[in-house]
Amino acid sequence: MTDISKSAALPKNGKADMKNTTDARIKRRYAAEQRFRLYGVIAIVLAMSALFWLLASITTSTMPTTLRRITMITMRTMALMSTIITTTTTERTPARM
């Protein structure tokens, strides 16, 4: 047991090896951080596209009903206005005064 010296157990460039392993760990950490950021951006893009698809689907499915309703309101308003105009014109005729 005493035959193995301490210098043989430790590498001669202990600090250099430690620096290399530290650099390797830092590189892996930065790479993991970049992957995590990429996953976050991908998740946001997918969520935004799903929201856009949902809004487009709702809009396209309700568009015919909305247009029909607007047309009905416009026709009722025009009929009401023509009734008002007709009533107002007949009341102003000189024969009734």
Short mmCIF file of N, CA and C in Angstrom, two decimals:
data_model
loop_
_atom_site.label_atom_id
_atom_site.label_comp_id
_atom_site.label_asym_id
_atom_site.label_seq_id
_atom_site.Cartn_x
_atom_site.Cartn_y
_atom_site.Cartn_z
N MET A 1 0.79 -1.19 0.00
CA MET A 1 0.00 0.00 0.00
C MET A 1 0.84 1.26 0.00
N THR A 2 1.95 1.21 0.62
CA THR A 2 2.80 2.38 0.69
C THR A 2 3.63 2.57 -0.56
N ASP A 3 3.55 1.62 -1.46
CA ASP A 3 4.34 1.72 -2.67
C ASP A 3 3.82 2.80 -3.63
N ILE A 4 2.55 3.10 -3.55
CA ILE A 4 1.97 4.09 -4.45
C ILE A 4 2.17 5.47 -3.83
N SER A 5 2.86 6.27 -4.52
CA SER A 5 3.10 7.61 -4.01
C SER A 5 1.92 8.52 -4.36
N LYS A 6 1.85 9.60 -3.66
CA LYS A 6 0.76 10.55 -3.89
C LYS A 6 0.88 11.19 -5.27
N SER A 7 2.03 11.40 -5.73
CA SER A 7 2.21 12.05 -7.02
C SER A 7 1.74 11.14 -8.16
N ALA A 8 1.80 9.85 -8.00
CA ALA A 8 1.35 8.93 -9.03
C ALA A 8 -0.18 8.89 -9.08
N ALA A 9 -0.83 9.11 -7.95
CA ALA A 9 -2.29 9.06 -7.91
C ALA A 9 -2.91 10.28 -8.56
N LEU A 10 -2.28 11.41 -8.45
CA LEU A 10 -2.80 12.64 -9.02
C LEU A 10 -2.17 12.90 -10.38
N PRO A 11 -2.91 13.39 -11.34
CA PRO A 11 -2.29 13.75 -12.61
C PRO A 11 -1.37 14.94 -12.42
N LYS A 12 -0.39 15.03 -13.27
CA LYS A 12 0.58 16.12 -13.14
C LYS A 12 -0.06 17.46 -13.46
N ASN A 13 -1.01 17.48 -14.36
CA ASN A 13 -1.70 18.72 -14.72
C ASN A 13 -3.10 18.73 -14.09
N GLY A 14 -3.16 18.66 -12.79
CA GLY A 14 -4.44 18.60 -12.08
C GLY A 14 -5.29 19.83 -12.32
N LYS A 15 -4.69 21.00 -12.29
CA LYS A 15 -5.45 22.24 -12.50
C LYS A 15 -5.91 22.36 -13.95
N ALA A 16 -5.10 21.93 -14.88
CA ALA A 16 -5.47 22.00 -16.29
C ALA A 16 -6.63 21.04 -16.58
N ASP A 17 -6.58 19.85 -15.99
CA ASP A 17 -7.68 18.90 -16.19
C ASP A 17 -8.97 19.42 -15.58
N MET A 18 -8.84 20.04 -14.41
CA MET A 18 -10.02 20.59 -13.76
C MET A 18 -10.62 21.72 -14.60
N LYS A 19 -9.76 22.52 -15.19
CA LYS A 19 -10.23 23.61 -16.05
C LYS A 19 -10.93 23.05 -17.27
N ASN A 20 -10.39 21.99 -17.84
CA ASN A 20 -11.01 21.37 -19.02
C ASN A 20 -12.38 20.79 -18.68
N THR A 21 -12.48 20.13 -17.52
CA THR A 21 -13.78 19.58 -17.14
C THR A 21 -14.76 20.69 -16.81
N THR A 22 -14.29 21.76 -16.20
CA THR A 22 -15.16 22.91 -15.91
C THR A 22 -15.63 23.55 -17.20
N ASP A 23 -14.73 23.72 -18.15
CA ASP A 23 -15.12 24.29 -19.45
C ASP A 23 -16.14 23.40 -20.16
N ALA A 24 -15.94 22.10 -20.07
CA ALA A 24 -16.88 21.18 -20.71
C ALA A 24 -18.25 21.27 -20.05
N ARG A 25 -18.28 21.39 -18.73
CA ARG A 25 -19.56 21.53 -18.02
C ARG A 25 -20.25 22.83 -18.39
N ILE A 26 -19.49 23.90 -18.49
CA ILE A 26 -20.06 25.19 -18.85
C ILE A 26 -20.63 25.15 -20.26
N LYS A 27 -19.91 24.52 -21.18
CA LYS A 27 -20.41 24.39 -22.55
C LYS A 27 -21.71 23.60 -22.58
N ARG A 28 -21.76 22.49 -21.82
CA ARG A 28 -23.00 21.70 -21.77
C ARG A 28 -24.14 22.52 -21.15
N ARG A 29 -23.81 23.29 -20.14
CA ARG A 29 -24.84 24.11 -19.49
C ARG A 29 -25.38 25.17 -20.45
N TYR A 30 -24.49 25.84 -21.16
CA TYR A 30 -24.93 26.85 -22.14
C TYR A 30 -25.75 26.22 -23.26
N ALA A 31 -25.33 25.03 -23.70
CA ALA A 31 -26.09 24.33 -24.74
C ALA A 31 -27.48 23.96 -24.22
N ALA A 32 -27.56 23.51 -22.97
CA ALA A 32 -28.86 23.17 -22.39
C ALA A 32 -29.73 24.42 -22.26
N GLU A 33 -29.12 25.54 -21.90
CA GLU A 33 -29.86 26.79 -21.79
C GLU A 33 -30.39 27.24 -23.15
N GLN A 34 -29.59 27.09 -24.18
CA GLN A 34 -30.03 27.45 -25.53
C GLN A 34 -31.18 26.55 -25.99
N ARG A 35 -31.09 25.25 -25.68
CA ARG A 35 -32.19 24.34 -26.02
C ARG A 35 -33.47 24.72 -25.27
N PHE A 36 -33.33 25.08 -24.01
CA PHE A 36 -34.48 25.47 -23.20
C PHE A 36 -35.14 26.72 -23.77
N ARG A 37 -34.33 27.69 -24.18
CA ARG A 37 -34.88 28.90 -24.81
C ARG A 37 -35.59 28.57 -26.13
N LEU A 38 -34.99 27.69 -26.91
CA LEU A 38 -35.60 27.27 -28.17
C LEU A 38 -36.93 26.58 -27.92
N TYR A 39 -36.98 25.70 -26.91
CA TYR A 39 -38.24 25.04 -26.58
C TYR A 39 -39.30 26.06 -26.16
N GLY A 40 -38.90 27.09 -25.43
CA GLY A 40 -39.83 28.14 -25.03
C GLY A 40 -40.38 28.91 -26.22
N VAL A 41 -39.52 29.24 -27.16
CA VAL A 41 -39.96 29.97 -28.35
C VAL A 41 -40.89 29.10 -29.18
N ILE A 42 -40.56 27.82 -29.32
CA ILE A 42 -41.42 26.90 -30.07
C ILE A 42 -42.78 26.79 -29.39
N ALA A 43 -42.80 26.71 -28.07
CA ALA A 43 -44.08 26.61 -27.35
C ALA A 43 -44.92 27.87 -27.55
N ILE A 44 -44.29 29.03 -27.52
CA ILE A 44 -45.03 30.28 -27.73
C ILE A 44 -45.58 30.35 -29.14
N VAL A 45 -44.77 29.97 -30.12
CA VAL A 45 -45.23 29.99 -31.52
C VAL A 45 -46.40 29.03 -31.71
N LEU A 46 -46.32 27.84 -31.14
CA LEU A 46 -47.42 26.88 -31.26
C LEU A 46 -48.68 27.40 -30.59
N ALA A 47 -48.53 28.03 -29.42
CA ALA A 47 -49.70 28.58 -28.73
C ALA A 47 -50.34 29.70 -29.53
N MET A 48 -49.52 30.58 -30.11
CA MET A 48 -50.05 31.68 -30.90
C MET A 48 -50.74 31.16 -32.17
N SER A 49 -50.16 30.16 -32.80
CA SER A 49 -50.79 29.61 -34.01
C SER A 49 -52.10 28.90 -33.66
N ALA A 50 -52.16 28.22 -32.53
CA ALA A 50 -53.40 27.58 -32.11
C ALA A 50 -54.47 28.64 -31.82
N LEU A 51 -54.08 29.74 -31.20
CA LEU A 51 -55.02 30.83 -30.93
C LEU A 51 -55.51 31.45 -32.22
N PHE A 52 -54.62 31.67 -33.16
CA PHE A 52 -55.00 32.23 -34.46
C PHE A 52 -55.96 31.29 -35.18
N TRP A 53 -55.66 29.98 -35.16
CA TRP A 53 -56.53 29.01 -35.81
C TRP A 53 -57.91 29.00 -35.16
N LEU A 54 -57.97 29.08 -33.83
CA LEU A 54 -59.25 29.09 -33.13
C LEU A 54 -60.07 30.33 -33.49
N LEU A 55 -59.45 31.49 -33.49
CA LEU A 55 -60.15 32.72 -33.84
C LEU A 55 -60.61 32.70 -35.30
N ALA A 56 -59.79 32.19 -36.19
CA ALA A 56 -60.17 32.10 -37.60
C ALA A 56 -61.34 31.13 -37.77
N SER A 57 -61.33 30.04 -37.06
CA SER A 57 -62.41 29.07 -37.14
C SER A 57 -63.72 29.67 -36.64
N ILE A 58 -63.66 30.37 -35.53
CA ILE A 58 -64.86 31.02 -34.98
C ILE A 58 -65.38 32.07 -35.95
N THR A 59 -64.48 32.87 -36.50
CA THR A 59 -64.88 33.94 -37.41
C THR A 59 -65.52 33.37 -38.67
N THR A 60 -64.92 32.36 -39.26
CA THR A 60 -65.47 31.82 -40.50
C THR A 60 -66.78 31.07 -40.27
N SER A 61 -66.97 30.49 -39.11
CA SER A 61 -68.22 29.76 -38.86
C SER A 61 -69.36 30.71 -38.51
N THR A 62 -69.06 31.87 -37.96
CA THR A 62 -70.13 32.81 -37.59
C THR A 62 -70.37 33.88 -38.64
N MET A 63 -69.54 33.95 -39.64
CA MET A 63 -69.67 35.01 -40.64
C MET A 63 -71.00 34.98 -41.38
N PRO A 64 -71.49 33.83 -41.89
CA PRO A 64 -72.78 33.85 -42.60
C PRO A 64 -73.94 34.33 -41.72
N THR A 65 -73.96 33.88 -40.47
CA THR A 65 -75.02 34.30 -39.56
C THR A 65 -74.94 35.79 -39.28
N THR A 66 -73.74 36.29 -39.08
CA THR A 66 -73.56 37.71 -38.82
C THR A 66 -73.99 38.55 -40.01
N LEU A 67 -73.61 38.15 -41.19
CA LEU A 67 -74.01 38.90 -42.39
C LEU A 67 -75.52 38.86 -42.59
N ARG A 68 -76.15 37.72 -42.33
CA ARG A 68 -77.59 37.62 -42.46
C ARG A 68 -78.28 38.54 -41.46
N ARG A 69 -77.76 38.58 -40.24
CA ARG A 69 -78.34 39.44 -39.21
C ARG A 69 -78.18 40.91 -39.57
N ILE A 70 -77.02 41.29 -40.08
CA ILE A 70 -76.79 42.67 -40.48
C ILE A 70 -77.73 43.05 -41.63
N THR A 71 -77.93 42.13 -42.56
CA THR A 71 -78.83 42.40 -43.69
C THR A 71 -80.27 42.59 -43.19
N MET A 72 -80.70 41.76 -42.24
CA MET A 72 -82.05 41.89 -41.70
C MET A 72 -82.23 43.22 -40.98
N ILE A 73 -81.24 43.61 -40.20
CA ILE A 73 -81.31 44.89 -39.48
C ILE A 73 -81.34 46.04 -40.48
N THR A 74 -80.54 45.96 -41.51
CA THR A 74 -80.51 47.02 -42.52
C THR A 74 -81.85 47.12 -43.24
N MET A 75 -82.43 45.97 -43.59
CA MET A 75 -83.72 45.98 -44.29
C MET A 75 -84.82 46.54 -43.38
N ARG A 76 -84.82 46.17 -42.10
CA ARG A 76 -85.81 46.71 -41.17
C ARG A 76 -85.63 48.21 -41.00
N THR A 77 -84.40 48.65 -40.91
CA THR A 77 -84.14 50.08 -40.76
C THR A 77 -84.59 50.84 -42.00
N MET A 78 -84.32 50.29 -43.17
CA MET A 78 -84.75 50.96 -44.39
C MET A 78 -86.27 50.99 -44.50
N ALA A 79 -86.95 49.91 -44.10
CA ALA A 79 -88.41 49.89 -44.13
C ALA A 79 -88.98 50.90 -43.14
N LEU A 80 -88.39 50.97 -41.97
CA LEU A 80 -88.83 51.93 -40.96
C LEU A 80 -88.61 53.36 -41.44
N MET A 81 -87.47 53.60 -42.05
CA MET A 81 -87.19 54.94 -42.54
C MET A 81 -88.14 55.32 -43.68
N SER A 82 -88.45 54.38 -44.56
CA SER A 82 -89.38 54.70 -45.65
C SER A 82 -90.78 54.95 -45.10
N THR A 83 -91.15 54.23 -44.03
CA THR A 83 -92.43 54.48 -43.40
C THR A 83 -92.46 55.86 -42.77
N ILE A 84 -91.40 56.24 -42.11
CA ILE A 84 -91.32 57.57 -41.49
C ILE A 84 -91.36 58.65 -42.56
N ILE A 85 -90.63 58.46 -43.64
CA ILE A 85 -90.59 59.46 -44.72
C ILE A 85 -91.97 59.57 -45.37
N THR A 86 -92.62 58.44 -45.59
CA THR A 86 -93.95 58.45 -46.20
C THR A 86 -94.96 59.14 -45.28
N THR A 87 -94.91 58.83 -44.00
CA THR A 87 -95.83 59.45 -43.04
C THR A 87 -95.58 60.94 -42.93
N THR A 88 -94.33 61.33 -42.89
CA THR A 88 -93.99 62.75 -42.77
C THR A 88 -94.42 63.52 -44.02
N THR A 89 -94.26 62.94 -45.18
CA THR A 89 -94.64 63.64 -46.42
C THR A 89 -96.16 63.75 -46.53
N THR A 90 -96.88 62.76 -46.14
CA THR A 90 -98.33 62.85 -46.25
C THR A 90 -98.91 63.82 -45.24
N GLU A 91 -98.28 64.01 -44.12
CA GLU A 91 -98.77 64.96 -43.12
C GLU A 91 -98.54 66.40 -43.56
N ARG A 92 -97.62 66.67 -44.41
CA ARG A 92 -97.27 68.04 -44.82
C ARG A 92 -98.00 68.46 -46.10
N THR A 93 -98.83 67.67 -46.60
CA THR A 93 -99.50 68.08 -47.83
C THR A 93 -100.45 69.23 -47.55
N PRO A 94 -100.61 70.18 -48.45
CA PRO A 94 -101.44 71.35 -48.21
C PRO A 94 -102.92 71.00 -48.11
N ALA A 95 -103.36 69.91 -48.61
CA ALA A 95 -104.78 69.56 -48.56
C ALA A 95 -105.24 69.29 -47.12
N ARG A 96 -104.38 68.82 -46.30
CA ARG A 96 -104.75 68.52 -44.94
C ARG A 96 -104.67 69.74 -44.03
N MET A 97 -104.01 70.75 -44.43
CA MET A 97 -103.86 71.94 -43.58
C MET A 97 -105.10 72.68 -43.63
#
